[in-house]
Short mmCIF file of C-alpha atoms in Angstrom, two decimals:
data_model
loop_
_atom_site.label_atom_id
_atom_site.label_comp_id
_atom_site.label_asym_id
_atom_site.label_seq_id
_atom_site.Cartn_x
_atom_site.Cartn_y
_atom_site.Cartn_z
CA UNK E 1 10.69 -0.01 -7.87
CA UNK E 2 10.42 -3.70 -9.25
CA UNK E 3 13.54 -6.19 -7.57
CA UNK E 4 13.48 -9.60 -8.51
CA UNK E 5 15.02 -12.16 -5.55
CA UNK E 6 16.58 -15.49 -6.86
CA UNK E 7 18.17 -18.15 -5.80
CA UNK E 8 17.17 -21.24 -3.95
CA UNK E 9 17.03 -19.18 -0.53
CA UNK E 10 14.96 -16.94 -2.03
CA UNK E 11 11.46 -17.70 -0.06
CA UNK E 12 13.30 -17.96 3.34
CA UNK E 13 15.23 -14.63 2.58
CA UNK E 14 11.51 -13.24 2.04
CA UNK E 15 10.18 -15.38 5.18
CA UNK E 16 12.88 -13.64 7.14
CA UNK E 17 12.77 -9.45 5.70
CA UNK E 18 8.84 -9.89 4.75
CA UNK E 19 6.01 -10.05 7.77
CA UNK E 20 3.74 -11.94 5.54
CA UNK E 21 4.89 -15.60 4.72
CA UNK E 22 5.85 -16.51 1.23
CA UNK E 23 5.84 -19.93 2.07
CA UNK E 24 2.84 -19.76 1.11
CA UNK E 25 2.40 -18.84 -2.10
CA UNK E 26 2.21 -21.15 -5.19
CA UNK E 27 3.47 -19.88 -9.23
CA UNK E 28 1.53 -16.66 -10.03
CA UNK E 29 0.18 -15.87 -7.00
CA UNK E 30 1.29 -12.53 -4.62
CA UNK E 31 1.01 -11.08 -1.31
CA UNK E 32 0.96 -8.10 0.41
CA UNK E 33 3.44 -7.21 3.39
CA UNK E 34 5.62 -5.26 5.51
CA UNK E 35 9.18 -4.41 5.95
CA UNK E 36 10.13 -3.94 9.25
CA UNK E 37 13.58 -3.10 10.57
CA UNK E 38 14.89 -4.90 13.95
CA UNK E 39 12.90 -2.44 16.37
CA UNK E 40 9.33 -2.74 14.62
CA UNK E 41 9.67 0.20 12.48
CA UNK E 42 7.77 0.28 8.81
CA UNK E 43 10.26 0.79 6.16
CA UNK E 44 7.74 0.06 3.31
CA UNK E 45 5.18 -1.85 2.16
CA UNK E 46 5.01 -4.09 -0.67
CA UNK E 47 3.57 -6.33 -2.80
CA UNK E 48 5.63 -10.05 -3.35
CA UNK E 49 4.97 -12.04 -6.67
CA UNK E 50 6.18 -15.51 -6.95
CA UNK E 51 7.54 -16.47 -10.73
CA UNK E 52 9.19 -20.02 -9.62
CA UNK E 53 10.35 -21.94 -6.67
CA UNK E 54 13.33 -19.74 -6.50
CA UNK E 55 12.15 -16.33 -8.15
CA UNK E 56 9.97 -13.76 -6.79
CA UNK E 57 9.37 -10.67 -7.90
CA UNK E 58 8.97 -7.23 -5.09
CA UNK E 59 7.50 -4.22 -5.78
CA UNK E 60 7.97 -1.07 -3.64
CA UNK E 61 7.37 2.20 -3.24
CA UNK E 62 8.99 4.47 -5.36
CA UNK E 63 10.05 7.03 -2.92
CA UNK E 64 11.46 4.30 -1.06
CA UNK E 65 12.90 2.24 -3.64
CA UNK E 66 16.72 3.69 -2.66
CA UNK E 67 15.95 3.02 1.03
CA UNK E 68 14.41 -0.46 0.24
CA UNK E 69 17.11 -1.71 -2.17
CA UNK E 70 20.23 -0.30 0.26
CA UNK E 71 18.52 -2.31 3.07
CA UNK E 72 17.41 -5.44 1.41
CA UNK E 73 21.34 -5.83 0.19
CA UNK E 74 22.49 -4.86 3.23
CA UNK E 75 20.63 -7.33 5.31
CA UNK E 76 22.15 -10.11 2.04
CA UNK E 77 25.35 -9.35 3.13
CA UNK E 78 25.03 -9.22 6.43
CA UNK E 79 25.97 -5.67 6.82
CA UNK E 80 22.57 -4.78 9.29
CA UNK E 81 21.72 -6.52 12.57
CA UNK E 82 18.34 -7.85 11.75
CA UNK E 83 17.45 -9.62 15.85
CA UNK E 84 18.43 -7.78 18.63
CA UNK E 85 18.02 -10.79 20.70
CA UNK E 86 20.55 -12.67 18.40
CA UNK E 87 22.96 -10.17 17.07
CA UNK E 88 25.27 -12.44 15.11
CA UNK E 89 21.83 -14.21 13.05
CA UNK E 90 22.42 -13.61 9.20
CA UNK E 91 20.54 -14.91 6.16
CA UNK E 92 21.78 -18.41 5.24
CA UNK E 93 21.90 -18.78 2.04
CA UNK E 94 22.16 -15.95 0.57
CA UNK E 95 20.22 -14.53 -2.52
CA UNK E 96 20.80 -12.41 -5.62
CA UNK E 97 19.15 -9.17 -6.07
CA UNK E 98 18.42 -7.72 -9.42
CA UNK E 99 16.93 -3.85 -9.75
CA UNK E 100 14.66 -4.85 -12.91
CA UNK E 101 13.29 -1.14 -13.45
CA UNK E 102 17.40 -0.43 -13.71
CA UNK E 103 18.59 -3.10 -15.75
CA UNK E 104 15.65 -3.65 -18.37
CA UNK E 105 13.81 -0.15 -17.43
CA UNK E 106 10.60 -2.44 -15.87
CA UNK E 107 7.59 -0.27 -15.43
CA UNK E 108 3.61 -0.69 -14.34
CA UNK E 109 0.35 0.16 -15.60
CA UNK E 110 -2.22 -0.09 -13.20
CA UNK E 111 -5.50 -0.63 -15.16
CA UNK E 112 -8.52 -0.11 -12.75
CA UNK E 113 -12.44 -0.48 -12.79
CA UNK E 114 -14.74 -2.57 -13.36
CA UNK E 115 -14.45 -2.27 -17.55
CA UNK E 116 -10.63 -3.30 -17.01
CA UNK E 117 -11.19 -6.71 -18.22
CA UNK E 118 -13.07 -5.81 -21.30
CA UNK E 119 -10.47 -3.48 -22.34
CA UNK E 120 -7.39 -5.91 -21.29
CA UNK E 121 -8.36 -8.67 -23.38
CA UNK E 122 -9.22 -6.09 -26.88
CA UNK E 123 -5.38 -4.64 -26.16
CA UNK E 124 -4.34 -8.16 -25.71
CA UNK E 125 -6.19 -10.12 -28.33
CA UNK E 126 -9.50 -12.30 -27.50
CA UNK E 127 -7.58 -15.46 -27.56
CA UNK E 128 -5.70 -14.45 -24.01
CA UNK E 129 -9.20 -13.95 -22.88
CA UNK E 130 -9.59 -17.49 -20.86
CA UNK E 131 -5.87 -16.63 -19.49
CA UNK E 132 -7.28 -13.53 -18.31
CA UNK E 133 -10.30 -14.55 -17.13
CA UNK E 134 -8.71 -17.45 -14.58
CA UNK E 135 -7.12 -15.29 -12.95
CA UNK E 136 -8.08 -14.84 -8.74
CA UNK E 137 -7.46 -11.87 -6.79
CA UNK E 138 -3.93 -11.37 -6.27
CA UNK E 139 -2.74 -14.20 -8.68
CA UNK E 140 -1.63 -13.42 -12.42
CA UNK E 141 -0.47 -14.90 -15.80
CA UNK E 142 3.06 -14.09 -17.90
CA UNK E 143 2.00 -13.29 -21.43
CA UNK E 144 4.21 -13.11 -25.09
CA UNK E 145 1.82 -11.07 -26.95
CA UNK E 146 2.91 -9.80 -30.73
CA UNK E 147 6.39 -10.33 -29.43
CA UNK E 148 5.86 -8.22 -26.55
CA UNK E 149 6.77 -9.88 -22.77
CA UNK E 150 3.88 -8.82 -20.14
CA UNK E 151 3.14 -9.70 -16.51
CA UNK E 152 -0.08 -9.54 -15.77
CA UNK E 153 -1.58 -9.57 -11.97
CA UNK E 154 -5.31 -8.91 -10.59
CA UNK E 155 -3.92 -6.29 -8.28
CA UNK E 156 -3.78 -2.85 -7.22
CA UNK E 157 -4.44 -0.28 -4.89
CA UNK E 158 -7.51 1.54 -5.62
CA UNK E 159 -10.06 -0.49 -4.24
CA UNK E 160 -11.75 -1.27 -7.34
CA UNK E 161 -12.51 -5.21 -6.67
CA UNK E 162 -11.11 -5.39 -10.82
CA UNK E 163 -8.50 -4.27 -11.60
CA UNK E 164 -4.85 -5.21 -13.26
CA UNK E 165 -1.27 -3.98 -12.65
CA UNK E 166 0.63 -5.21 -15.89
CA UNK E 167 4.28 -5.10 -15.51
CA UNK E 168 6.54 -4.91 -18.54
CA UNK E 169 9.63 -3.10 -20.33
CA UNK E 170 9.73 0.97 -21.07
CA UNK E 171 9.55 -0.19 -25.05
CA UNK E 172 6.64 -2.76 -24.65
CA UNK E 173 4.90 -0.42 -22.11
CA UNK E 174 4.67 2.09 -24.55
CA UNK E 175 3.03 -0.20 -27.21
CA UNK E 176 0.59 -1.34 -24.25
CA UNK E 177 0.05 2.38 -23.15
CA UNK E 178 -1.12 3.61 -26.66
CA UNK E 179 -3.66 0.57 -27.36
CA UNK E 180 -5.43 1.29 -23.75
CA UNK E 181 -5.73 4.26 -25.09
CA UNK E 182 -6.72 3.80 -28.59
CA UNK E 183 -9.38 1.01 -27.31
CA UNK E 184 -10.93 2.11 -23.97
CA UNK E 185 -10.80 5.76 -24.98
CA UNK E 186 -14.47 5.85 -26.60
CA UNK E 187 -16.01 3.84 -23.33
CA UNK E 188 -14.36 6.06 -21.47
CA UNK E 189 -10.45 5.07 -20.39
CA UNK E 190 -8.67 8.20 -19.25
CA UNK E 191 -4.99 8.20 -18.03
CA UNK E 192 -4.81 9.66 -14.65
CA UNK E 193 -1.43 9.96 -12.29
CA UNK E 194 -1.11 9.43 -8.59
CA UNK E 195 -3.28 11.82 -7.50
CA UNK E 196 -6.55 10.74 -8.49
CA UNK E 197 -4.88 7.10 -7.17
CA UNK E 198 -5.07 8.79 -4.15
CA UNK E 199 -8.37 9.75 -4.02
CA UNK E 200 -9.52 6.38 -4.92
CA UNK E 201 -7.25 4.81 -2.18
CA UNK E 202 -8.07 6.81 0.39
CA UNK E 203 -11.93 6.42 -0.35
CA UNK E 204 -11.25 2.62 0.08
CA UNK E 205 -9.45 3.10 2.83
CA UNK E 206 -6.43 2.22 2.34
CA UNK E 207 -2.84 3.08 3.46
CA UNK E 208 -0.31 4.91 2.03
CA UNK E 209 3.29 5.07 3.32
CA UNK E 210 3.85 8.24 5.01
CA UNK E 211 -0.11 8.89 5.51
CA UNK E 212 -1.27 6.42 7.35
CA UNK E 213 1.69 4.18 7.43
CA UNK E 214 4.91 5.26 9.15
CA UNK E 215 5.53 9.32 9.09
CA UNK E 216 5.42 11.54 11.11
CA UNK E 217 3.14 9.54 13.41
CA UNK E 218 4.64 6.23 13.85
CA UNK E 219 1.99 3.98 12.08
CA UNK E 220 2.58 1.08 12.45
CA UNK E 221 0.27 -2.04 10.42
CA UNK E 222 -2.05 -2.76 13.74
CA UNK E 223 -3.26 0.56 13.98
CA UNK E 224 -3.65 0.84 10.36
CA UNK E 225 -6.09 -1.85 9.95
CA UNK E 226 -4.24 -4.50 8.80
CA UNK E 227 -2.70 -6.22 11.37
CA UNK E 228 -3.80 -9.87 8.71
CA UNK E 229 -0.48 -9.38 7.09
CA UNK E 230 1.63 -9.57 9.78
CA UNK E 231 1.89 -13.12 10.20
CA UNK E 232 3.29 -12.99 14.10
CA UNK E 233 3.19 -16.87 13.69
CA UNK E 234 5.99 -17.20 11.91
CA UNK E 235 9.11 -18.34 14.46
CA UNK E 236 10.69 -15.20 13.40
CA UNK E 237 10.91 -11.97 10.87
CA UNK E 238 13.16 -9.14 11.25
CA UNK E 239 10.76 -6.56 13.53
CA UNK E 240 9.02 -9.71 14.51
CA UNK E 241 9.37 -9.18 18.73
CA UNK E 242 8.49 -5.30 18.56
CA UNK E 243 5.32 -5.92 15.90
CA UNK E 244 4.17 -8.49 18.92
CA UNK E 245 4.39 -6.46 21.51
CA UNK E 246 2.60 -3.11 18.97
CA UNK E 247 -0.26 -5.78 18.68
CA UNK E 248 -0.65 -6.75 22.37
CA UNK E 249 0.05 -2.92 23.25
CA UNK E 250 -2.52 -1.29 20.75
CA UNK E 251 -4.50 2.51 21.87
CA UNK E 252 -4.35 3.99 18.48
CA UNK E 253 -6.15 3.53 15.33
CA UNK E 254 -6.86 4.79 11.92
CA UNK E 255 -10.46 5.43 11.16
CA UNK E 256 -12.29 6.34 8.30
CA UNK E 257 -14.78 9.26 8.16
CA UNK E 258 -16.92 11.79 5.61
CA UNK E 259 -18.04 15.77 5.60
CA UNK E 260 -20.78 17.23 4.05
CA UNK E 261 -19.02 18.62 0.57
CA UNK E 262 -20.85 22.03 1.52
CA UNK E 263 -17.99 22.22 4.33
CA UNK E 264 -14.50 23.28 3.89
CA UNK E 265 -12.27 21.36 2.54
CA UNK E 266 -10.34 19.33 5.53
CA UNK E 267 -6.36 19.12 5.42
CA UNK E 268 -4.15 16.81 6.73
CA UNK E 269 -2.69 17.51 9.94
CA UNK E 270 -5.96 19.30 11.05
CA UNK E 271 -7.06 18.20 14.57
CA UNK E 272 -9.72 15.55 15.43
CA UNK E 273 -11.77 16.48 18.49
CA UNK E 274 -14.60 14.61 19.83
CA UNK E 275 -17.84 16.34 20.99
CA UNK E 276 -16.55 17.95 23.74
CA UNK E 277 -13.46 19.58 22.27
CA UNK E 278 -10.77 17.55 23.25
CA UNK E 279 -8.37 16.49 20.89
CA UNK E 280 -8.65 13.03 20.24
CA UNK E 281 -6.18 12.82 17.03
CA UNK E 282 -4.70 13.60 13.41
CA UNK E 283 -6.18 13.91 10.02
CA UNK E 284 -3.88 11.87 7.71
CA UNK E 285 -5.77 11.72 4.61
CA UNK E 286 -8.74 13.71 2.89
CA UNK E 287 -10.40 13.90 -0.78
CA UNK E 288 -13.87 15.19 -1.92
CA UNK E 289 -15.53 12.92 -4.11
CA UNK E 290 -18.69 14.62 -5.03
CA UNK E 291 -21.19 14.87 -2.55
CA UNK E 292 -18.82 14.42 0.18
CA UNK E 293 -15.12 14.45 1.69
CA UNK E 294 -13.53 10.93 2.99
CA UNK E 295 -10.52 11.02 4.37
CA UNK E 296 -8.60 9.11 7.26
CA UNK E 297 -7.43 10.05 11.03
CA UNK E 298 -5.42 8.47 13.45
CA UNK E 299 -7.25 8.71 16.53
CA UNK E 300 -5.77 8.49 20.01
CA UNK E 301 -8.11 5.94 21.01
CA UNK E 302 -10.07 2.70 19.89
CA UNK E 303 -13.70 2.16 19.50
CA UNK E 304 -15.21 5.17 18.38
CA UNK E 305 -18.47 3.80 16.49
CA UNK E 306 -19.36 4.12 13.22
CA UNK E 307 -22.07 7.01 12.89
CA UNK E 308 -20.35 8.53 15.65
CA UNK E 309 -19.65 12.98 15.45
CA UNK E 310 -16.10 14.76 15.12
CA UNK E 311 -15.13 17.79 14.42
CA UNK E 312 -12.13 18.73 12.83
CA UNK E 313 -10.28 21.64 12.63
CA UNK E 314 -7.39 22.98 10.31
CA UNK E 315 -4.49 24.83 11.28
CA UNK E 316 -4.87 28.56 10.83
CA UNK E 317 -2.70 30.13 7.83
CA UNK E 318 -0.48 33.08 9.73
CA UNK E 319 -0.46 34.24 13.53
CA UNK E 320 -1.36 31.07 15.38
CA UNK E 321 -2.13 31.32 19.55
CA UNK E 322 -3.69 34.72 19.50
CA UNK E 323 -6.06 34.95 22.77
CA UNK E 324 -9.45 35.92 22.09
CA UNK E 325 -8.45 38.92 24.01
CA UNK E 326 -6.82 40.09 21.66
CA UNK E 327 -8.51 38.86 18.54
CA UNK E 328 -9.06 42.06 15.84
CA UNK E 329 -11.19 42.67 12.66
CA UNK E 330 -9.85 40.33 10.49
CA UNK E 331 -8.37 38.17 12.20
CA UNK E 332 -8.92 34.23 11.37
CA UNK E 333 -9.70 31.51 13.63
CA UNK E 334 -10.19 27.85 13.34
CA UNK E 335 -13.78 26.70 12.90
CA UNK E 336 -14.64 23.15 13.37
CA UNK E 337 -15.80 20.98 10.55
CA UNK E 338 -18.20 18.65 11.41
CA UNK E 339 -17.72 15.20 10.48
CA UNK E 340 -18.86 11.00 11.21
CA UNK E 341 -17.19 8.38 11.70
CA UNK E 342 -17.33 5.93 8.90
CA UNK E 343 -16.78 2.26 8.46
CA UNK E 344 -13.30 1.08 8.30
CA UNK E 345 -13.45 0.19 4.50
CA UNK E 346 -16.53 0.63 2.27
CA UNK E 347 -18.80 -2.48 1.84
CA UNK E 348 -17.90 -3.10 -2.13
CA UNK E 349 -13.86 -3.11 -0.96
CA UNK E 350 -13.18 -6.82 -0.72
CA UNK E 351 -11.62 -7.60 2.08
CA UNK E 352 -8.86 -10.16 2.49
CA UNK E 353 -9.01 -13.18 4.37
CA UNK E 354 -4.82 -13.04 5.35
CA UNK E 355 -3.82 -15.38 3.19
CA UNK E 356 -3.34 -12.61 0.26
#
């Protein structure tokens, strides 16, 4: 989902539902952040993009974008209590909310790897090349090209350190979609959906809402890894009292780790153990990627070392809690994978300083 927020509240209405702090951000640059609601919960994370001094542009999830736009309104019009501690605090001044993907049918292209550039600038014509090649991690550009409106930003969540996300109308992403094509084709562009995303995301290490942010386990940004974008300096945000105390309170973490690809394929929701057996936490996350399978966990504990040995073990298809008693020919019964610990992120994924 792509909302744009305007008006000349429209940075303290993003200081306030946001944990990152958009007071910082100049023309064409973005952020990444957090909403929280008033007791520290995730409801999404997203990715802010300032246009002008009183127009920003937020991009969500789209399996929360109905969630995200009922509760961004909601909190406009003071229809949600956003501070416990303050029940009757409301947004002064207010804003005005606008569902681009709705109104003008707004879409993204995510164009990843490290030929992106190359490719960009043939689809966009070699005189947008300087334009293109300005642009910073996490800033970007708005383009007219052959008529056609584009917003370009060096962003996106693959962990490829280039990479663009080029936002733009159904019509004039059509037009773009066909010349990515047409041009990177013979060096070896393919279109790809969310899936492979996923396998490049999760190989970088990154989140994804549901995974290893929020769900069924309670994720919360700390324990994710990237606690840099919750800016618990700011006087307040809504969330901003429970996020402190999930910070100062912290016994869980997400970790990265690999298999041998000779081993089963591990699921998510298979068992960590450490090497005595005990269970130690959740897989949230695994892909093969040729030689081996990375995926993520959520471990019960902080300060396992990199190197260090797992096992891992998937829930058995059928009859589950047999005794061995009464095992019989045939039967099937979990066998541990054996796994390492990896580093958080791989050493090509930039990482950010905070002030993304």
């Amino acid at each position: 989902g792509v909302f744009q927020i305007e008006g000349d509240g429209a940075a303290e209405f993003l200081n306030v539902v946001t944990s990152n702090y958009a007071g910082w951000l100049e023309d064409g640059q973005s952020q990444y952040a957090y909403l929280f609601d008033p007791d520290g919960n995730v409801i999404d994370d997203v990715m802010v993009y300032r246009r002008s001094r009183d127009r920003y542009l937020m991009v969500v999830n789209a399996a929360n974008e109905a969630k995200d736009w009922e509760w961004l309104n909601g909190v406009n019009d003071g229809r949600y209590l956003i501070d416990r501690e303050i029940p009757k605090r409301r947004i002064v001044p207010r804003v005005r909310i606008r569902d681009l993907k709705d109104e003008r049918g707004v879409i993204d292209i995510a164009l990843q790897g490290p030929l992106s550039r190359d490719i960009l600038i043939e689809a966009i014509g070699r005189e947008n090349g300087p334009t293109l090649d300005s642009l910073e991690r996490t800033k970007f550009c708005e383009l007219i090209v052959s008529g056609h409106q584009l917003l370009i930003a060096r962003t996106g969540y693959t962990g490829e350190p280039l990479g663009y996300e080029i936002y733009l109308t159904g019509e004039d992403g059509r037009w773009l979609w066909e010349r990515l094509i047409e041009l990177g084709r013979p060096i070896g562009l393919l279109p790809c959906g969310l899936a492979a995303r996923d396998s490049t995301r999760t190989e970088a290490g990154l989140p994804l809402y549901g995974h290893e942010l929020a769900g069924p386990y309670g994720i919360d940004p700390f324990e994710a890894g990237f606690a840099s974008y919750v800016k618990l300096h700011k006087p307040f945000f809504i969330g901003r009292s429970e996020a402190l105390k999930s910070y100062l309170n912290r016994n869980r973490e997400v970790v990265r780790f690999t298999v041998d690809s000779e081993a089963r394929p591990v699921r998510p929701g298979g068992a960590v153990l450490d090497r005595n057996g005990a269970v130690i936490g959740r897989v949230t996350s695994s892909v093969s990627l040729g030689p081996v399978q990375v995926g993520m966990a959520l471990l019960e504990r902080i300060g396992l070392g990199e190197g260090e040995e797992i096992n891992l073990l998937n829930e058995v298809r059928g009859e589950a809690g047999k005794p061995t008693s009464r095992l019989e020919s045939g039967d099937r019964v979990a066998v541990p994978i054996y796994g390492r610990i990896a580093p958080r992120f791989p050493t090509r994924m930039p990482i950010s300083d905070g002030g993304e």
